[in-house]
Amino acid sequence: MISTKRRDDRRAAWWFLLPVLAGFAIFYGYPAARGIWYSVTDYSMLNTPSYVGVDNYAKLVRDDQFWNALLVTGWYVILNIGSQTLLALGIAALMHRLTRSVVLRATLLLPWLVPNVTVGLLWLFLLDTNLGFVNHLVRAFDMQPIGFFTDATWAMPSVAAINTWAYTGYTALLLYAGMLQIPQYLYEGASIDGAGEWRMFRRITLPLLRPVLALVLVVSLIGSFQIFDTIAVTTRGGPVSATRAIYYYIYQQAFTYFHMGYAAAAAICLALILGVLTAIQMRLLRASRSDLA
Amino acid sequence: MTRKQLSAGRVLGWLAMTVVVVATVFPFWWMVRTALTPAADLYTDNTSLLPDHPTLINFLRVLGLTTEAEARAAGGSGARLNFAAYLLNSIIYCGLIAVVQTLFCAMAGYAFARLRFPGRDLVFGILIAALMVPPIFTLLPNFILVKDLGLINTMAGMVAPTILMTPFAVFFLRQFFLSLPRDVEEAAILDGNGPWGIFWRIALPMSRGPLITIGLTTTVWAWKDFLWPLLIGRGEDNRLVTVALGVFLQQSPNTQPDWTGLMAASTLSVLPVLVLLLFVGKRLVQSLNFTGSK
């Protein structure tokens, strides 16, 4: 035994960590293990789970609805992340060059602070075929009103647009915070050299923002894959399966049809996809820290 | 000449910014405006920026302050609504989670940053790995767990998975505690303080900023929670605002949702957030940078 003079706070540490470790064990560790177990069983919440090997996974691979859910989610992610990132970047750049106003920033943050359910309801009304304000505008241009949520072509773009509305301000503020870290003298120098705004944006802002932008992108991507609330309020997966995204599909399998084992297997597939994205996020988090230091 | 171009550019920039602000605010305006419109006017008066016959009846009936007959006459489906109670449930839910979770995570973060004990880095590493686990993965088993514990339709069941910890908060607060100057704490040790004394008297008071940041972020996310409280707290007594809005929508006949009532209820779900923004908007806005929160 080597006697050390180092402090050992073992006993105190145990009490400091107790609630968090208990929470972790009961609501993260245990359910994770249980989830893996359910995924190889046949379980409806009423029976005791019976082991069925990889049946659930084999069924998933052949399940058109599962692939449709992935496909629809992918389409949503592209629409949502694409529009949201571009808009946010533009808004952040505008704010960065125009103003430091806290009131403006707070206003832009407002949609993010509101529950997705409320946002969904608001737009369900605004985009309603008969009474929605947007369709009043459409009619004012002498066009046929659009069934934003009832037309299969429009439904997913509508859902994506709603969430873009809700999260663009928040994303813009994150990017804006990144822009504030870019030294001001770079812009002053460039402007003395006669560079225009667009040129400064492309040559200074974009390259120096890259680490923050990458991080924001991955975080929004992970969130975007988990689209549920808005769909639950507006389309409930319809028309037919046009908006039945993977989260909603898993929810229905589990709580509408009580295919718990099957839903658990699907959840694991989604978790794998998200796990890869999160690993990338962790990488970027480290990268961005050293970059901005 | 450059100057003129610049100011023309700025005018354009502000124009674009104005469009953004209008696009942000208008849906809220329309929500409040519809909430103040009598249901009977929905078809006739639906393009003007202000209602022709402003009324508070929609707020009264979703708050459960009218008789059923009055609510029906104003466009309600006759189902009992009590958004005052749902708001209170939501506030309790958010308050409980924000306060308790922040405290527990601060304790753990402090232990990971300052206390010495075997296996510290290993345990911390495992906790942080939980950041990689998406909620859907634990959602189904957690539901079954809470069901088996008999906590369906209770506040305890609703807050259970989040009230004890969230890996991100532990991580965030540990980073902050690491950056605290050590000499104050060492002076406190010389004064005879143990780890608890230092934590309560020195570390916590010195970290008001980060604690409020985490508390606020947690409050906002908890306010937005929908899926978990939908699974656990469907019952009338523990219904949160978000869940109640969903139920309210489903109660409406498919042909014609009760828009004025829904918009009144939506307005109520936005009000607390607005109050939050008025009081701590500056801090909230400033906390959004990327050391920061999800």
XYZ file of C-alpha atoms in Angstrom:
587
model
C 0.000 0.000 0.000
C 1.262 3.402 -0.863
C 0.047 5.973 1.566
C -0.970 9.123 -0.197
C -1.441 12.590 1.109
C -4.036 13.255 -1.560
C -7.500 14.048 -0.378
C -10.089 11.357 -0.861
C -13.655 12.663 -0.905
C -15.148 9.270 -1.572
C -17.907 9.534 0.999
C -18.934 13.075 0.140
C -18.774 12.306 -3.572
C -21.206 9.447 -3.141
C -23.820 11.811 -1.720
C -23.142 14.473 -4.348
C -23.628 11.949 -7.113
C -26.435 9.879 -5.656
C -29.452 11.561 -7.344
C -27.785 11.792 -10.733
C -26.463 8.240 -10.644
C -29.863 6.954 -9.540
C -31.541 8.886 -12.370
C -29.015 7.577 -14.826
C -29.335 3.978 -13.750
C -33.128 3.916 -13.561
C -34.093 6.067 -16.542
C -31.151 5.666 -18.957
C -29.190 2.496 -18.251
C -32.000 0.146 -17.281
C -34.424 1.179 -20.055
C -31.631 1.017 -22.637
C -30.961 -2.601 -21.687
C -34.683 -3.310 -21.567
C -35.177 -1.697 -24.984
C -32.606 -3.997 -26.531
C -34.309 -6.978 -24.913
C -37.798 -5.946 -26.132
C -36.475 -5.600 -29.659
C -35.904 -9.362 -29.828
C -39.236 -10.279 -28.290
C -42.889 -10.381 -29.149
C -44.493 -8.053 -26.650
C -47.812 -6.251 -26.561
C -47.653 -4.821 -23.001
C -50.301 -7.375 -22.010
C -48.345 -10.596 -22.442
C -44.934 -11.390 -21.020
C -42.298 -10.728 -23.704
C -41.388 -13.932 -25.560
C -38.038 -14.247 -27.286
C -38.254 -14.316 -31.081
C -34.632 -13.737 -32.087
C -34.084 -11.299 -34.946
C -37.644 -11.691 -36.282
C -38.533 -8.069 -35.620
C -35.504 -6.831 -37.512
C -36.138 -9.219 -40.378
C -39.704 -7.940 -40.538
C -38.508 -4.326 -40.495
C -36.299 -4.900 -43.519
C -39.333 -6.179 -45.449
C -41.748 -3.557 -44.076
C -42.644 -1.056 -46.794
C -44.141 1.281 -44.198
C -40.850 1.375 -42.304
C -38.912 2.283 -45.445
C -41.557 4.790 -46.353
C -41.159 6.326 -42.886
C -37.407 6.624 -43.360
C -37.852 8.068 -46.821
C -40.452 10.580 -45.682
C -38.244 11.571 -42.748
C -35.316 12.064 -45.112
C -37.428 14.292 -47.352
C -38.534 16.295 -44.337
C -34.980 16.665 -43.049
C -33.745 17.917 -46.414
C -36.567 20.458 -46.733
C -36.392 21.613 -43.132
C -32.637 21.750 -42.577
C -31.989 23.186 -46.027
C -34.403 26.080 -45.725
C -33.786 26.679 -42.052
C -30.000 26.820 -42.328
C -29.977 29.096 -45.363
C -32.513 31.493 -43.863
C -30.803 31.506 -40.478
C -27.452 32.196 -42.064
C -28.917 35.128 -43.959
C -30.665 36.546 -40.900
C -27.570 36.110 -38.737
C -25.412 37.877 -41.306
C -27.927 40.727 -41.542
C -28.033 41.150 -37.773
C -24.291 40.949 -37.547
C -23.836 43.815 -40.013
C -26.816 45.895 -38.885
C -27.539 45.791 -35.186
C -26.862 44.392 -31.734
C -30.441 44.957 -30.582
C -31.515 42.631 -27.779
C -35.188 43.371 -28.471
C -34.801 42.183 -32.045
C -33.035 39.037 -30.920
C -35.705 38.311 -28.327
C -38.410 38.769 -30.987
C -36.690 36.319 -33.309
C -36.451 33.832 -30.455
C -40.185 33.919 -29.736
C -41.293 31.062 -32.044
C -38.687 28.784 -30.493
C -40.023 29.446 -27.000
C -43.527 28.362 -27.922
C -44.480 24.667 -27.677
C -44.413 22.814 -31.006
C -48.021 21.900 -30.369
C -49.018 25.559 -30.270
C -46.970 26.266 -33.381
C -48.691 23.359 -35.100
C -52.138 24.648 -34.133
C -51.352 28.190 -35.251
C -50.318 27.041 -38.682
C -53.060 24.456 -38.928
C -55.388 27.442 -38.794
C -53.297 29.812 -40.936
C -52.983 27.149 -43.660
C -56.544 25.836 -43.408
C -58.073 25.247 -46.834
C -61.258 27.229 -46.237
C -60.602 29.693 -43.443
C -56.830 29.989 -43.372
C -55.272 33.402 -43.864
C -52.709 32.059 -46.312
C -55.459 30.713 -48.546
C -57.198 34.107 -48.427
C -54.002 35.441 -49.950
C -53.926 32.619 -52.492
C -57.516 33.430 -53.486
C -56.669 37.109 -53.739
C -54.310 36.117 -56.561
C -57.198 34.327 -58.282
C -55.804 30.881 -57.611
C -57.461 27.757 -56.259
C -57.017 27.401 -52.480
C -54.312 24.888 -51.586
C -54.918 21.914 -49.292
C -51.669 22.382 -47.433
C -52.262 19.447 -45.121
C -54.720 17.413 -47.176
C -52.821 17.295 -50.462
C -50.118 14.591 -50.369
C -47.659 16.718 -52.350
C -48.048 19.715 -50.073
C -48.319 18.022 -46.687
C -44.653 17.377 -45.940
C -43.381 20.686 -47.328
C -46.008 22.396 -45.159
C -44.850 20.569 -42.031
C -41.228 21.368 -42.891
C -42.058 25.035 -43.468
C -43.813 25.245 -40.099
C -40.809 23.924 -38.266
C -38.521 26.133 -40.269
C -40.610 29.059 -39.073
C -40.334 27.852 -35.484
C -36.594 27.167 -35.403
C -34.996 29.627 -37.829
C -34.737 32.472 -35.312
C -33.119 30.229 -32.733
C -30.650 28.869 -35.293
C -29.920 32.389 -36.499
C -29.083 33.490 -32.947
C -26.654 30.591 -32.541
C -24.929 31.494 -35.802
C -24.971 35.158 -34.856
C -23.217 34.335 -31.580
C -20.587 32.562 -33.651
C -20.217 35.589 -35.910
C -19.664 37.878 -32.929
C -16.470 35.958 -32.238
C -14.984 36.947 -35.569
C -12.591 39.867 -34.955
C -14.061 43.172 -36.138
C -10.756 44.439 -37.591
C -10.956 41.841 -40.361
C -14.061 43.613 -41.681
C -12.550 47.053 -41.219
C -9.451 46.012 -43.136
C -11.477 44.453 -45.930
C -13.721 47.471 -46.229
C -10.689 49.770 -46.532
C -9.527 47.497 -49.349
C -12.870 48.195 -51.002
C -14.512 44.825 -50.460
C -18.313 44.783 -50.682
C -20.661 43.125 -48.216
C -21.145 39.960 -50.269
C -17.419 39.557 -50.720
C -16.799 40.030 -46.994
C -19.499 37.473 -46.214
C -17.937 34.916 -48.524
C -14.305 35.599 -47.705
C -14.440 36.347 -43.981
C -17.723 35.363 -42.344
C -18.345 31.985 -43.974
C -14.848 30.502 -43.601
C -14.440 31.654 -40.007
C -17.933 30.556 -39.082
C -17.446 27.085 -40.485
C -16.859 25.197 -37.198
C -19.895 26.790 -35.529
C -21.966 26.292 -38.649
C -21.041 22.620 -38.812
C -21.987 22.119 -35.189
C -25.295 23.953 -35.509
C -26.046 21.911 -38.603
C -25.494 18.571 -36.908
C -27.487 19.545 -33.833
C -30.422 20.708 -35.971
C -30.125 17.550 -38.043
C -30.443 15.349 -34.969
C -33.460 17.350 -33.812
C -34.991 17.256 -37.258
C -34.894 13.442 -37.448
C -37.054 13.393 -34.337
C -39.966 15.297 -35.826
C -43.113 14.282 -33.986
C -45.155 17.042 -32.301
C -45.975 19.030 -35.415
C -47.076 15.933 -37.311
C -49.118 14.703 -34.359
C -51.058 17.978 -34.371
C -51.407 18.769 -38.071
C -51.498 15.695 -40.316
C -51.254 12.681 -37.999
C -49.102 10.967 -40.595
C -51.501 11.548 -43.484
C -52.701 12.000 -46.109
C -52.227 8.215 -46.415
C -48.574 7.931 -45.319
C -47.193 11.121 -46.804
C -46.067 12.529 -43.447
C -45.704 9.378 -41.361
C -42.143 10.101 -40.265
C -40.112 7.534 -38.379
C -40.830 8.893 -34.887
C -44.529 8.936 -35.586
C -44.338 5.446 -37.079
C -42.633 4.087 -33.958
C -45.189 5.861 -31.784
C -48.065 4.294 -33.699
C -46.530 0.821 -33.662
C -46.056 1.045 -29.910
C -49.108 2.891 -28.670
C -51.752 2.414 -31.345
C -51.045 -1.210 -32.305
C -49.132 -2.256 -29.150
C -46.344 -3.873 -31.173
C -43.849 -3.047 -28.454
C -41.116 -5.427 -29.584
C -41.396 -4.275 -33.163
C -41.396 -0.611 -32.151
C -38.327 -1.201 -29.983
C -36.487 -2.698 -32.960
C -37.425 0.299 -35.118
C -36.323 2.636 -32.310
C -32.943 0.922 -32.228
C -32.530 1.455 -35.961
C -33.297 5.149 -35.511
C -30.972 5.282 -32.504
C -28.159 3.907 -34.663
C -28.670 6.616 -37.264
C -28.787 9.296 -34.575
C -25.816 7.745 -32.790
C -23.669 8.215 -35.865
C -24.819 11.830 -36.142
C -24.136 12.450 -32.459
C -20.659 10.970 -32.747
C -20.009 13.448 -35.552
C -21.380 16.207 -33.326
C -18.992 15.289 -30.505
C -16.108 15.376 -32.961
C -17.137 18.789 -34.212
C -17.631 20.073 -30.686
C -14.017 19.312 -29.934
C -12.877 20.656 -33.288
C -14.809 23.905 -32.902
C -13.427 24.534 -29.469
C -9.797 24.374 -30.604
C -10.639 26.368 -33.702
C -12.151 29.330 -31.915
C -9.652 29.442 -29.094
C -19.879 57.187 -53.291
C -19.038 54.157 -51.181
C -20.975 55.774 -48.436
C -24.129 56.112 -50.473
C -23.914 52.490 -51.624
C -23.440 51.431 -48.073
C -26.497 53.225 -46.823
C -28.561 51.913 -49.723
C -27.397 48.468 -48.711
C -28.355 49.156 -45.126
C -31.833 50.269 -46.148
C -32.241 47.033 -48.087
C -30.911 45.105 -45.132
C -33.394 46.709 -42.759
C -36.181 46.055 -45.246
C -35.296 42.370 -45.286
C -35.105 42.401 -41.493
C -38.560 43.972 -41.326
C -39.961 41.188 -43.499
C -38.409 38.642 -41.145
C -39.864 40.325 -38.074
C -43.323 40.574 -39.634
C -43.176 36.903 -40.648
C -42.195 36.058 -37.085
C -44.819 38.123 -35.347
C -47.800 37.949 -37.699
C -48.855 34.355 -36.851
C -49.012 35.368 -33.190
C -50.996 38.445 -34.059
C -53.423 36.311 -36.048
C -53.734 33.870 -33.147
C -54.671 36.607 -30.675
C -56.926 38.296 -33.203
C -58.828 35.059 -33.859
C -59.041 34.355 -30.142
C -60.843 37.706 -29.763
C -63.292 36.966 -32.608
C -66.761 35.517 -31.993
C -67.026 32.079 -33.617
C -69.992 33.273 -35.656
C -67.767 35.837 -37.396
C -65.239 33.271 -38.646
C -66.750 33.122 -42.113
C -67.625 36.746 -42.554
C -64.799 38.571 -40.828
C -61.582 36.753 -41.530
C -59.257 39.085 -43.360
C -59.252 42.315 -41.343
C -56.332 42.846 -38.991
C -58.624 43.608 -36.068
C -61.813 41.729 -35.178
C -65.072 43.547 -36.001
C -66.738 42.478 -32.772
C -63.981 41.813 -30.230
C -64.978 39.490 -27.411
C -63.388 37.697 -24.471
C -65.859 34.824 -24.523
C -63.357 32.393 -26.072
C -60.887 32.963 -23.263
C -63.604 32.634 -20.648
C -64.886 29.367 -22.033
C -61.486 27.658 -22.422
C -60.647 28.745 -18.889
C -63.812 26.990 -17.769
C -65.428 30.206 -16.552
C -68.682 29.875 -18.496
C -71.556 27.461 -18.249
C -71.665 24.620 -20.733
C -74.566 26.243 -22.573
C -72.706 29.518 -22.942
C -69.613 27.667 -24.182
C -71.693 25.764 -26.718
C -73.348 28.927 -27.923
C -69.903 30.464 -28.446
C -68.790 27.590 -30.676
C -67.544 25.022 -28.158
C -68.126 21.286 -28.505
C -69.525 21.003 -24.993
C -66.501 19.117 -23.676
C -65.266 20.409 -20.341
C -62.205 22.651 -20.658
C -60.151 24.079 -17.877
C -57.049 25.705 -19.214
C -56.419 27.478 -15.922
C -55.758 24.073 -14.364
C -53.683 22.874 -17.319
C -51.537 26.005 -17.148
C -50.993 25.438 -13.462
C -50.005 21.812 -14.139
C -47.511 22.954 -16.751
C -46.032 25.547 -14.432
C -45.634 23.002 -11.633
C -44.134 20.507 -14.073
C -41.597 23.021 -15.421
C -40.775 24.468 -12.021
C -40.193 21.066 -10.439
C -37.971 19.851 -13.245
C -36.023 23.080 -13.630
C -35.247 23.567 -9.940
C -34.622 19.993 -8.832
C -32.788 18.875 -11.933
C -30.517 21.919 -11.918
C -29.641 21.388 -8.265
C -28.874 17.680 -8.667
C -26.871 18.269 -11.820
C -24.925 21.052 -10.104
C -24.080 18.682 -7.253
C -22.841 16.045 -9.675
C -21.036 18.592 -11.822
C -19.276 19.899 -8.753
C -18.248 16.412 -7.653
C -16.840 15.651 -11.090
C -14.977 18.953 -11.200
C -13.609 19.191 -7.671
C -13.896 16.092 -5.512
C -11.343 13.319 -5.650
C -12.584 9.766 -5.717
C -11.670 6.579 -7.522
C -13.323 5.999 -10.897
C -14.285 9.632 -11.328
C -13.383 9.956 -14.991
C -14.842 6.581 -15.861
C -18.209 7.401 -14.294
C -18.242 10.793 -15.951
C -17.439 9.202 -19.303
C -20.347 6.787 -18.981
C -22.748 9.615 -18.070
C -21.661 11.623 -21.074
C -22.125 8.609 -23.331
C -25.813 8.902 -22.416
C -25.855 12.131 -24.442
C -25.631 9.885 -27.474
C -28.770 7.945 -26.561
C -31.748 9.476 -28.382
C -34.913 9.875 -26.298
C -36.970 7.485 -28.435
C -34.691 4.641 -27.408
C -35.541 4.947 -23.732
C -39.080 6.233 -24.247
C -40.845 2.886 -24.685
C -39.100 1.040 -21.814
C -39.508 4.088 -19.567
C -43.209 4.127 -20.324
C -43.481 0.468 -19.320
C -41.419 1.131 -16.198
C -43.633 4.017 -15.126
C -46.701 1.930 -15.888
C -45.367 -0.962 -13.800
C -44.691 1.462 -10.955
C -48.335 2.517 -11.133
C -47.421 6.124 -11.875
C -49.519 6.615 -15.007
C -51.575 9.792 -14.672
C -49.473 11.207 -11.863
C -47.189 14.206 -11.736
C -44.513 11.921 -10.264
C -44.626 9.704 -13.338
C -44.422 12.690 -15.663
C -41.361 14.258 -14.066
C -39.615 11.001 -13.110
C -37.268 10.510 -16.083
C -36.068 14.103 -16.194
C -36.180 15.429 -12.665
C -33.064 13.649 -11.412
C -30.681 14.445 -14.212
C -29.932 15.218 -17.791
C -26.433 14.419 -19.028
C -26.047 17.751 -20.767
C -26.599 19.794 -17.607
C -24.061 17.719 -15.686
C -21.542 18.252 -18.466
C -22.245 21.970 -18.781
C -22.047 22.681 -15.044
C -18.916 20.577 -14.588
C -17.205 22.651 -17.264
C -18.153 25.776 -15.386
C -17.021 24.510 -11.973
C -13.678 23.560 -13.506
C -13.184 27.189 -14.463
C -13.832 28.551 -10.949
C -10.677 29.889 -9.239
C -9.420 27.380 -6.714
C -7.951 29.758 -4.148
C -11.329 30.826 -2.723
C -12.218 27.224 -2.113
C -8.839 26.508 -0.556
C -9.315 29.413 1.808
C -12.693 27.949 2.745
C -11.085 24.572 3.463
C -8.646 26.282 5.822
C -11.652 27.831 7.547
C -12.790 24.290 8.267
C -15.433 23.807 5.582
C -16.109 20.337 4.189
C -17.179 19.634 0.586
C -20.804 20.462 1.387
C -19.931 23.770 2.979
C -17.816 24.774 0.019
C -20.476 23.699 -2.450
C -23.311 25.608 -0.756
C -21.420 28.689 0.453
C -18.842 29.194 -2.289
C -19.430 27.219 -5.474
C -23.205 27.707 -5.865
C -23.251 31.465 -5.188
C -20.369 31.942 -7.606
C -22.197 30.146 -10.397
C -25.479 32.018 -10.444
C -25.127 32.827 -14.152
C -24.650 29.295 -15.489
C -27.229 27.915 -13.059
C -29.831 30.372 -14.311
C -28.881 29.602 -17.899
C -29.377 25.874 -17.396
C -32.523 26.438 -15.347
C -34.044 28.650 -18.034
C -33.195 26.311 -20.873
C -34.638 23.402 -18.934
C -37.801 25.409 -18.264
C -38.265 26.203 -21.945
C -37.793 22.611 -23.054
C -40.083 21.343 -20.309
C -42.736 23.864 -21.360
C -42.567 22.426 -24.881
C -42.682 18.768 -23.770
C -45.443 16.879 -25.483
C -44.881 13.197 -26.250
C -43.911 12.011 -22.775
C -46.661 13.904 -20.914
C -49.061 12.707 -23.613
C -48.211 9.102 -22.786
C -48.184 9.536 -19.017
C -50.545 12.397 -18.215
C -53.569 12.089 -20.470
C -55.987 12.230 -17.557
C -57.830 15.448 -16.858
C -56.136 16.068 -13.513
C -52.528 16.063 -14.649
C -52.915 17.312 -18.184
C -50.261 19.778 -19.301
C -51.109 22.664 -21.624
C -49.518 20.983 -24.635
C -51.397 17.743 -24.082
C -54.617 19.644 -23.423
C -54.244 21.512 -26.712
C -53.867 18.197 -28.530
C -56.915 16.739 -26.798
C -58.914 19.916 -27.470
C -58.141 19.671 -31.177
C -59.233 16.047 -31.277
C -62.479 16.833 -29.525
C -63.453 19.217 -32.300
C -65.563 17.733 -35.024
C -63.495 16.910 -38.115
C -65.565 19.133 -40.345
C -64.881 22.329 -38.482
C -62.426 22.672 -35.611
C -63.364 25.118 -32.883
C -60.837 27.663 -34.176
C -61.669 30.579 -31.926
C -61.469 28.402 -28.833
C -58.274 26.734 -30.040
C -56.646 30.084 -30.694
C -57.665 31.353 -27.271
C -56.135 28.264 -25.678
C -53.020 28.664 -27.834
C -52.709 32.265 -26.708
C -52.823 31.091 -23.102
C -50.018 28.618 -23.803
C -47.867 31.452 -25.179
C -48.512 33.950 -22.368
C -46.162 32.467 -19.740
C -43.387 32.310 -22.315
C -43.978 35.937 -23.142
C -43.739 36.851 -19.465
C -40.496 34.889 -19.252
C -39.171 36.742 -22.270
C -40.080 40.120 -20.762
C -38.315 39.405 -17.492
C -35.282 37.390 -18.502
C -35.211 37.887 -22.262
C -31.818 39.507 -22.190
C -30.233 36.684 -20.246
C -31.966 34.087 -22.385
C -30.769 35.703 -25.591
C -27.236 36.090 -24.330
C -27.044 32.512 -23.124
C -27.433 31.255 -26.678
C -23.956 30.695 -27.843
C -22.316 27.522 -28.593
C -20.681 26.668 -25.413
C -24.320 26.695 -24.708
C -27.364 24.637 -24.962
C -28.917 22.374 -27.494
